[in-house]
Coordinates of C-alpha atoms in Angstrom, one line a residue:
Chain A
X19 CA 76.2 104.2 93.0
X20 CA 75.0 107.0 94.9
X21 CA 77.4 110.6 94.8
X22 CA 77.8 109.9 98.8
X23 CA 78.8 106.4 98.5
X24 CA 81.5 107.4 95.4
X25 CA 83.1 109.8 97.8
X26 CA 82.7 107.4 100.7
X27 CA 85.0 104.9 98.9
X28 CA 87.0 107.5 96.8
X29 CA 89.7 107.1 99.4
X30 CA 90.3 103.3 99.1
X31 CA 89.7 103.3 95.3
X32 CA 92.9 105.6 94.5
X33 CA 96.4 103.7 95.4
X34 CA 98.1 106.9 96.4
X35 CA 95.2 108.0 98.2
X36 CA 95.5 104.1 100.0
X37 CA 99.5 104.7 100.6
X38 CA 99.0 108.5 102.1
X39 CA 96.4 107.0 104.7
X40 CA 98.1 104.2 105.5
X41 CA 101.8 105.8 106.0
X42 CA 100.3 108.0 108.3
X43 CA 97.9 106.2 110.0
X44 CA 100.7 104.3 111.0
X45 CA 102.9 107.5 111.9
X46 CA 100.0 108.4 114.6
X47 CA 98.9 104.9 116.0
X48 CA 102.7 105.1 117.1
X49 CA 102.2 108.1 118.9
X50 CA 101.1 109.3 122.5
X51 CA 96.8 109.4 122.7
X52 CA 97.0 113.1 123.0
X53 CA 99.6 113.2 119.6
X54 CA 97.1 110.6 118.2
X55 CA 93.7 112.8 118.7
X56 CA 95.3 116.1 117.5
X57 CA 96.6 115.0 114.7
X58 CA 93.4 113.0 113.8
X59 CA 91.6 116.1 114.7
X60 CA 93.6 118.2 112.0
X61 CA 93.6 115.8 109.3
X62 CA 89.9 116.1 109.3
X63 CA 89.8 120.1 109.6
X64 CA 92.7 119.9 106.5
X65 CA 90.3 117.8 104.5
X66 CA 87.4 120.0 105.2
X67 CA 89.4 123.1 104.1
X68 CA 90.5 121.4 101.1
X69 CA 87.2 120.0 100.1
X70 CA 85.3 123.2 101.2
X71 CA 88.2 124.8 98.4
X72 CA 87.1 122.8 95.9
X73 CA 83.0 123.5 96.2
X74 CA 84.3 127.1 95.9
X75 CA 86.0 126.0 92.7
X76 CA 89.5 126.0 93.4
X77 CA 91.5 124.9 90.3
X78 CA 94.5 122.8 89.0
X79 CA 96.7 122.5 92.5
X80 CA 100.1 120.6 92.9
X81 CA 98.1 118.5 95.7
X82 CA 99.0 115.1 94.5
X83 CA 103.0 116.1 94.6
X84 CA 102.2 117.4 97.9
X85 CA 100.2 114.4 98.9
X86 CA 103.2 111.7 97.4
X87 CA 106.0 113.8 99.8
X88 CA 103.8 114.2 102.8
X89 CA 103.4 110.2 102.2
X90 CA 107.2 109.9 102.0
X91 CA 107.7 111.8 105.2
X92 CA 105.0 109.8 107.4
X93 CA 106.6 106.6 106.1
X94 CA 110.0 107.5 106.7
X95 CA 108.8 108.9 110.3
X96 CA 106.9 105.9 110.9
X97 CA 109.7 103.5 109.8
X98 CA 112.6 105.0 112.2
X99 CA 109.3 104.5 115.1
X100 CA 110.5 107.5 117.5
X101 CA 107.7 110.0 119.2
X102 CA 107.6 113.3 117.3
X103 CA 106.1 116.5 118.4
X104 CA 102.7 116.6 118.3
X105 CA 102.7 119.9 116.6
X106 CA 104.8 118.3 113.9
X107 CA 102.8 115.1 113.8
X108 CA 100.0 117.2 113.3
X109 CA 101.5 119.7 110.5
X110 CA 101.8 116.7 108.9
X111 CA 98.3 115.4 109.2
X112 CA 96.6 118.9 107.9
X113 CA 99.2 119.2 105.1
X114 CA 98.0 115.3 103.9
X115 CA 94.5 116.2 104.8
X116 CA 94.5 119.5 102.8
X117 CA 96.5 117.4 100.0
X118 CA 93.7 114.8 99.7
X119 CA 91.0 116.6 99.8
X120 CA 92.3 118.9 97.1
X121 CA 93.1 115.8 94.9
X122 CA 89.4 114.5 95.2
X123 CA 87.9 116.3 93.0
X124 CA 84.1 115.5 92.0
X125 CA 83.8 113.9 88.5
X126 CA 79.9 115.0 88.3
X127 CA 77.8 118.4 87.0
X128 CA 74.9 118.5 89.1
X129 CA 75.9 120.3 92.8
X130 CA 73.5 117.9 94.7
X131 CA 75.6 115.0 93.8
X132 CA 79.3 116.8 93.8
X133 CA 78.5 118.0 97.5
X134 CA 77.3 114.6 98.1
X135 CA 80.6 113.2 97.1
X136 CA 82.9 115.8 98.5
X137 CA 80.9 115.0 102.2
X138 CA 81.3 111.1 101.3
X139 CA 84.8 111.5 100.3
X140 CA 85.9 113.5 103.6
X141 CA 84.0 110.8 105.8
X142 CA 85.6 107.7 104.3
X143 CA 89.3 109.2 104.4
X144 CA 88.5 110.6 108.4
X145 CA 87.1 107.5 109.0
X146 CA 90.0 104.8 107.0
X147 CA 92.3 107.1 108.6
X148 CA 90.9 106.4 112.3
X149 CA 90.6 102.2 111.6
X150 CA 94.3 102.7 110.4
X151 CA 95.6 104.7 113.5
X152 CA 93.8 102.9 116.3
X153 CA 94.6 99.0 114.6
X154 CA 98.2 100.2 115.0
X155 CA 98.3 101.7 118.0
X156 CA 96.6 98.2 119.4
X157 CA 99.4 96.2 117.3
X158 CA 102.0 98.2 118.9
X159 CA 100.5 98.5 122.4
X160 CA 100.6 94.6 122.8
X161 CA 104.1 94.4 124.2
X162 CA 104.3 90.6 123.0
X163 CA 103.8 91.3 119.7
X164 CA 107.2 92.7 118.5
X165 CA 106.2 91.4 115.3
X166 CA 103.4 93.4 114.8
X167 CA 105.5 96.9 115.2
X168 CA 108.8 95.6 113.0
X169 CA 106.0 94.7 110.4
X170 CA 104.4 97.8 110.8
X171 CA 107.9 99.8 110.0
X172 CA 109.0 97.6 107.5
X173 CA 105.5 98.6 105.9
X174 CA 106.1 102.0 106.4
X175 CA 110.0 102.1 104.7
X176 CA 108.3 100.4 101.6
X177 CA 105.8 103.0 101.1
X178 CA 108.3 105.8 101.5
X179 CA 110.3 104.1 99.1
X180 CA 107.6 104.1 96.6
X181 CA 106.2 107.8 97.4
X182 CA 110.0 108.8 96.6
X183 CA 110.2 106.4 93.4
X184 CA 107.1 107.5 92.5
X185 CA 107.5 111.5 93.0
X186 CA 110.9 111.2 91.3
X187 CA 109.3 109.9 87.9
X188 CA 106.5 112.8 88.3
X189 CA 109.6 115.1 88.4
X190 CA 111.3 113.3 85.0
X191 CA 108.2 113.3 83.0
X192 CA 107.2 117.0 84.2
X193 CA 104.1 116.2 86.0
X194 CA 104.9 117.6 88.8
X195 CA 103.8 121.1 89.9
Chain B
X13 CA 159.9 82.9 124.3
X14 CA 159.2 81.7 120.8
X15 CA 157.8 84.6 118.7
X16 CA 157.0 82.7 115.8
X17 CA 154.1 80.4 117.0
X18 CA 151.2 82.7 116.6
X19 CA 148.6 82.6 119.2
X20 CA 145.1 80.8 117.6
X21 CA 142.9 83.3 118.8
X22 CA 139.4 83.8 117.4
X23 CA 140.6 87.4 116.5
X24 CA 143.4 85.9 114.1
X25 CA 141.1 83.8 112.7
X26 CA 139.0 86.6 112.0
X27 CA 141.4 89.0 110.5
X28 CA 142.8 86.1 108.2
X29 CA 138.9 85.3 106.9
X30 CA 139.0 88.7 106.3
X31 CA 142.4 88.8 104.5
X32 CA 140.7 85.8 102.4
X33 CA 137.7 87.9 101.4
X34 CA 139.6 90.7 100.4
X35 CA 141.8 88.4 98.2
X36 CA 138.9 86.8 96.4
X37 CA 137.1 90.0 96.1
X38 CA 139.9 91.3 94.4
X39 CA 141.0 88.7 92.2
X40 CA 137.3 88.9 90.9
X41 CA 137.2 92.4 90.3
X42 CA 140.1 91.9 88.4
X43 CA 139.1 89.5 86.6
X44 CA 135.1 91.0 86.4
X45 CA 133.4 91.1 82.8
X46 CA 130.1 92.7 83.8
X47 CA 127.1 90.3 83.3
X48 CA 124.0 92.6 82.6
X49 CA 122.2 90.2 83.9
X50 CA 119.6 93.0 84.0
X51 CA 117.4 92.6 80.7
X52 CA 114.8 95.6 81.7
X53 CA 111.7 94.0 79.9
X54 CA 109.1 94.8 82.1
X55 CA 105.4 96.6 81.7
X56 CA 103.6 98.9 83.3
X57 CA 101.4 98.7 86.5
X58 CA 101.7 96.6 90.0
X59 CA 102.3 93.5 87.9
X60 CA 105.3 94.8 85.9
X61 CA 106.8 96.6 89.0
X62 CA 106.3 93.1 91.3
X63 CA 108.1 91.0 88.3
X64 CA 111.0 93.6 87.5
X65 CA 113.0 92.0 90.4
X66 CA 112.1 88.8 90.0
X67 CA 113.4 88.7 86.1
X68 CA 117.4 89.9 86.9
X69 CA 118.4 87.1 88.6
X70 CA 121.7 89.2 90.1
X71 CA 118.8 91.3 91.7
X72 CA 117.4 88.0 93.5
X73 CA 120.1 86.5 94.4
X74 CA 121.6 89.4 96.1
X75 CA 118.3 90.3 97.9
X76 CA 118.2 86.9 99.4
X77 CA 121.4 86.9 100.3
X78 CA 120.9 90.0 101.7
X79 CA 118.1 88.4 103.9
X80 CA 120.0 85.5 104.9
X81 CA 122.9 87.9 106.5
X82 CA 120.6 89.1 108.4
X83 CA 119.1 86.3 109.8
X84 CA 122.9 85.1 110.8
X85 CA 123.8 88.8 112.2
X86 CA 120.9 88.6 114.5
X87 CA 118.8 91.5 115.9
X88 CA 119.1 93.8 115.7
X89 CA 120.1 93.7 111.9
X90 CA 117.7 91.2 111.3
X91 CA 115.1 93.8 111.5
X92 CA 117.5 96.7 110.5
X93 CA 118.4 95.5 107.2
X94 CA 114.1 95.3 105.6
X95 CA 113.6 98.9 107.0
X96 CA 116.8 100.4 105.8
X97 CA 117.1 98.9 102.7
X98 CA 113.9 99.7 100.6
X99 CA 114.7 103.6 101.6
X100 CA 118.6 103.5 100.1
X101 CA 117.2 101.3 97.4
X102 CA 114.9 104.1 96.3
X103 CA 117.6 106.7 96.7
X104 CA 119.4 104.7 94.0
X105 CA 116.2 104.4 91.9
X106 CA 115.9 108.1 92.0
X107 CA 119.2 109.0 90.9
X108 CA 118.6 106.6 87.8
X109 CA 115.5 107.8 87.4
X110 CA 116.4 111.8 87.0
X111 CA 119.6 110.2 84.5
X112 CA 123.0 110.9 86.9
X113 CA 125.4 108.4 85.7
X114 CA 126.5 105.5 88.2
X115 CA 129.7 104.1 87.2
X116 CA 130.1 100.1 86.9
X117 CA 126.2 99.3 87.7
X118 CA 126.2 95.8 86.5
X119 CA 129.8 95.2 87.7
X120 CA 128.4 96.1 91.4
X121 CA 125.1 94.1 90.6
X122 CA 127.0 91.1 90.6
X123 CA 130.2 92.1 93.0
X124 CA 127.1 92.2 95.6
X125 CA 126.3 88.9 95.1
X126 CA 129.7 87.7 94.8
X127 CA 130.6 89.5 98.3
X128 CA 127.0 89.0 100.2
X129 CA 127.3 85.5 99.4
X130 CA 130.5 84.8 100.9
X131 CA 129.7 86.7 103.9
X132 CA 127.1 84.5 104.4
X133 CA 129.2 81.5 103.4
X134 CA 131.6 82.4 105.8
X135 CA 129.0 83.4 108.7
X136 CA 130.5 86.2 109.0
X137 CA 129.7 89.0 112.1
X138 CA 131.2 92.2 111.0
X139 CA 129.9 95.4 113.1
X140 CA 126.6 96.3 112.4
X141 CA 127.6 99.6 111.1
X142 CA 129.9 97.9 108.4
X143 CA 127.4 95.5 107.1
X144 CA 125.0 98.1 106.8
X145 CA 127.2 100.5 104.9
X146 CA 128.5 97.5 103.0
X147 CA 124.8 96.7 102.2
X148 CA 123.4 100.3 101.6
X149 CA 126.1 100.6 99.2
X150 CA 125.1 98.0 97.3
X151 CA 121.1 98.9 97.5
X152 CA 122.1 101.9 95.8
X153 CA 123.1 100.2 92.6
X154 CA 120.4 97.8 92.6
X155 CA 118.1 100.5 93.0
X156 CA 119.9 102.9 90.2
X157 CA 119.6 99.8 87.7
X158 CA 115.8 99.7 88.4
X159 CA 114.7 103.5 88.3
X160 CA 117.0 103.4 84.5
X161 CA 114.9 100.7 83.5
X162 CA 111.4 101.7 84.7
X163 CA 109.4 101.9 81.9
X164 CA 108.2 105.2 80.3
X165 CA 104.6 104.1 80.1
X166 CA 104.1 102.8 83.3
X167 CA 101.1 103.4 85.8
X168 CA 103.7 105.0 88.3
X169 CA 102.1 104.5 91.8
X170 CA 101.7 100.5 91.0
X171 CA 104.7 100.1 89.1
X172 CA 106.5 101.4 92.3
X173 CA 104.4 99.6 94.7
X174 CA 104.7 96.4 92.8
X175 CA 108.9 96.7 92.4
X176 CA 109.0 97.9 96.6
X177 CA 107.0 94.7 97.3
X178 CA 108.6 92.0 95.7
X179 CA 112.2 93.4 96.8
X180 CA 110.9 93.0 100.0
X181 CA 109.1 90.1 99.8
X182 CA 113.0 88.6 98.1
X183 CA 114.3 89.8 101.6
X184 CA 111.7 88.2 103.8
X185 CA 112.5 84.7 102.4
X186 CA 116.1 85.4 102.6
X187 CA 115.2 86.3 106.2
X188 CA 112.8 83.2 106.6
X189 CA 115.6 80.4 105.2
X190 CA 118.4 82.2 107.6
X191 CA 116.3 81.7 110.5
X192 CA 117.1 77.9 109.3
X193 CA 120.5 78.4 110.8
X194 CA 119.2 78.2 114.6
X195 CA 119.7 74.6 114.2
X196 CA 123.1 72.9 113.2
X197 CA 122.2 71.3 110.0
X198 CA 119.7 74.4 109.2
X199 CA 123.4 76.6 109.7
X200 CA 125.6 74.1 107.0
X201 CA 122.6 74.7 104.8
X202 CA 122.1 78.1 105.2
X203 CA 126.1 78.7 104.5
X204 CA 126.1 76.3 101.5
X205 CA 123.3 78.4 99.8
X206 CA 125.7 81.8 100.3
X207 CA 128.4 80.1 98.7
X208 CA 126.1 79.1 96.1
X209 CA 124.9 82.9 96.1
X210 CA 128.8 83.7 95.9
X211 CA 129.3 81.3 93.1
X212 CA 126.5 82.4 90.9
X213 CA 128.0 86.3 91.6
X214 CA 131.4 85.0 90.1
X215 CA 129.5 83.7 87.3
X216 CA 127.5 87.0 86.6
X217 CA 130.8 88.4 87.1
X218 CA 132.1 86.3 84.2
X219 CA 129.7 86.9 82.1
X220 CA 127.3 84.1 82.4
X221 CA 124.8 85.6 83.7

């Protein structure tokens, strides 16, 4: 597998990686367009800063704490289904995108193939991140389908249940920060 | 005017059901050996976390019942009580996880069963706010028993995901046999299995568990 493709599916291989998309993909497809393209817009500008960090060879970060809270707070947001600010939405969405990126790091020597990946990698989380936000925002735009937005939020309150769970046992066994 | 006829109002039928629950509650609790129905033999990873519910039979019974409230309460608790409880649930796993003592776990465990059950035997339609308090309180324990049990080892992401999934999964076919009662004999079925729920609460209770 090529360096590009490895970062392409780095997002979808890592569960945490999975639940921080998803939690606030669904956060933003329940938001206005112009909440919804902002926020998109500084996910990906977070994940370029954070992946640009890491080809300048940032080192050991508390990213994957940060990413497990900002996870919490998007599903707890995203459960309770009422319009945020758009400047807060899209805090959120750098802070996660920053978070990621940082917590992709390359597993390879040769540049060629760590830049490679770090391009593949913030492609496939922009990208999962889009599919995500625009399939809800269809779900919960079909006014028929109640459905579709209770099961989105009942999604959501079970991924910030296991970001909390999850960051609380990083706490115990002193893995975090 | 004869004062001692009392009027047979639906409101005095309430308030006695409720004096009845609060008697039988009571009598339990007095009589209560805690069950530990909660063994805590469970691995690591998504498989571990998605059977740690599924092996404390207190746990399922309660979730169900849980579900099956809901479904008899209506919207919008029907929808209130999936979303609200994984979040308290996990409150309770985190103060079990970081080691703060929770007196009477087990005793709770099974006083939820005992006490969601007969709500649902009853077909009871308390306030929304008191059912949800009732039931948040109760998430908390469940979820405090969990986060002491989770194993050391454990793949933490899955483990969680896994343990989230099936509690909610537990909820949504508690959910999915209440909606049973929008039909007459659906509704006698429906109550029988809470009383059932209830019954199997008095015997955690007891120590058969």
């Amino acid at each position: 597998m090529s360096g590009f493709v490895a970062g392409l599916l780095h997002p979808l291989a890592l569960p945490a990686h999975v639940l921080a998309l998803l939690a606030l993909g669904l956060l933003i497809g329940q938001q206005t367009a112009r909440t919804r393209h902002v926020s998109w817009a500084a996910f990906v500008a977070g994940a370029a800063v954070g992946l640009t960090a890491i080809a300048f060879g940032v080192g050991q970060t508390s990213a994957a704490d940060v990413l497990h809270a900002t996870t919490f707070a998007s599903g707890v947001s995203a459960a309770i289904a009422r319009p945020l600010p758009t400047l807060a939405c899209a805090l959120l969405a750098v802070i996660a995108g920053v978070a990621l990126a940082l917590d992709s790091p390359p597993e390879t020597i040769s540049i060629a193939v760590a830049t490679a990946t770090l391009v593949g990698t913030g492609l496939g989380a922009s990208l999962t991140l889009a599919i995500i936000v625009t399939g809800t925002n269809y779900l919960t735009r079909v006014r028929e389908w109640n459905w579709a937005r209770l099961g989105g939020r009942i999604l959501s309150s079970w991924i910030a249940a296991s970001a909390i769970l999850v960051l609380a046992v990083r706490f115990v066994r002193g893995q975090m920060f | 005017m004869d004062h001692t006829a009392q009027p047979r109002s639906g409101l005095f039928l309430t308030i006695n059901r409720w004096r009845a629950v609060a008697a039988a509650a009571a009598s339990v609790l007095l009589l209560a050996t805690p069950a530990l129905a909660h063994t805590g033999s469970s691995a690591g990873g998504f498989v571990g976390g998605f059977a740690h519910p599924l092996f404390g039979p207190d746990h399922v019974v309660a979730m169900v019942a849980v579900g099956l409230w809901g479904a008899f309460l209506g919207a919008p608790a029907i929808w209130l009580l999936p979303i609200v409880f994984p979040l308290v649930m996990a409150f309770g796993g985190v103060i079990g996880i970081l080691g703060i003592p929770l007196p009477g776990v087990e005793t709770a465990i099974a006083l939820s069963a005992v006490v969601l059950g007969t709500m649902v035997a009853l077909a009871a339609r308390p306030p929304l706010w008191v059912a949800a308090v009732l039931v948040s309180a109760f998430a908390i324990f469940h979820g405090h028993a969990h986060g002491v049990e989770l194993p050391p080892g454990a793949d933490i992401v899955a483990y969680s995901v896994g343990f989230v999934v099936a509690t909610g999964l537990l909820h949504l076919t508690g959910i999915a046999v209440g909606l049973l009662a929008r039909w007459p004999a659906g509704r006698i079925a429906v109550r029988t299995a809470g009383g059932a729920i209830a019954l199997a609460g008095v015997a955690f209770l007891s120590g058969f568990g």
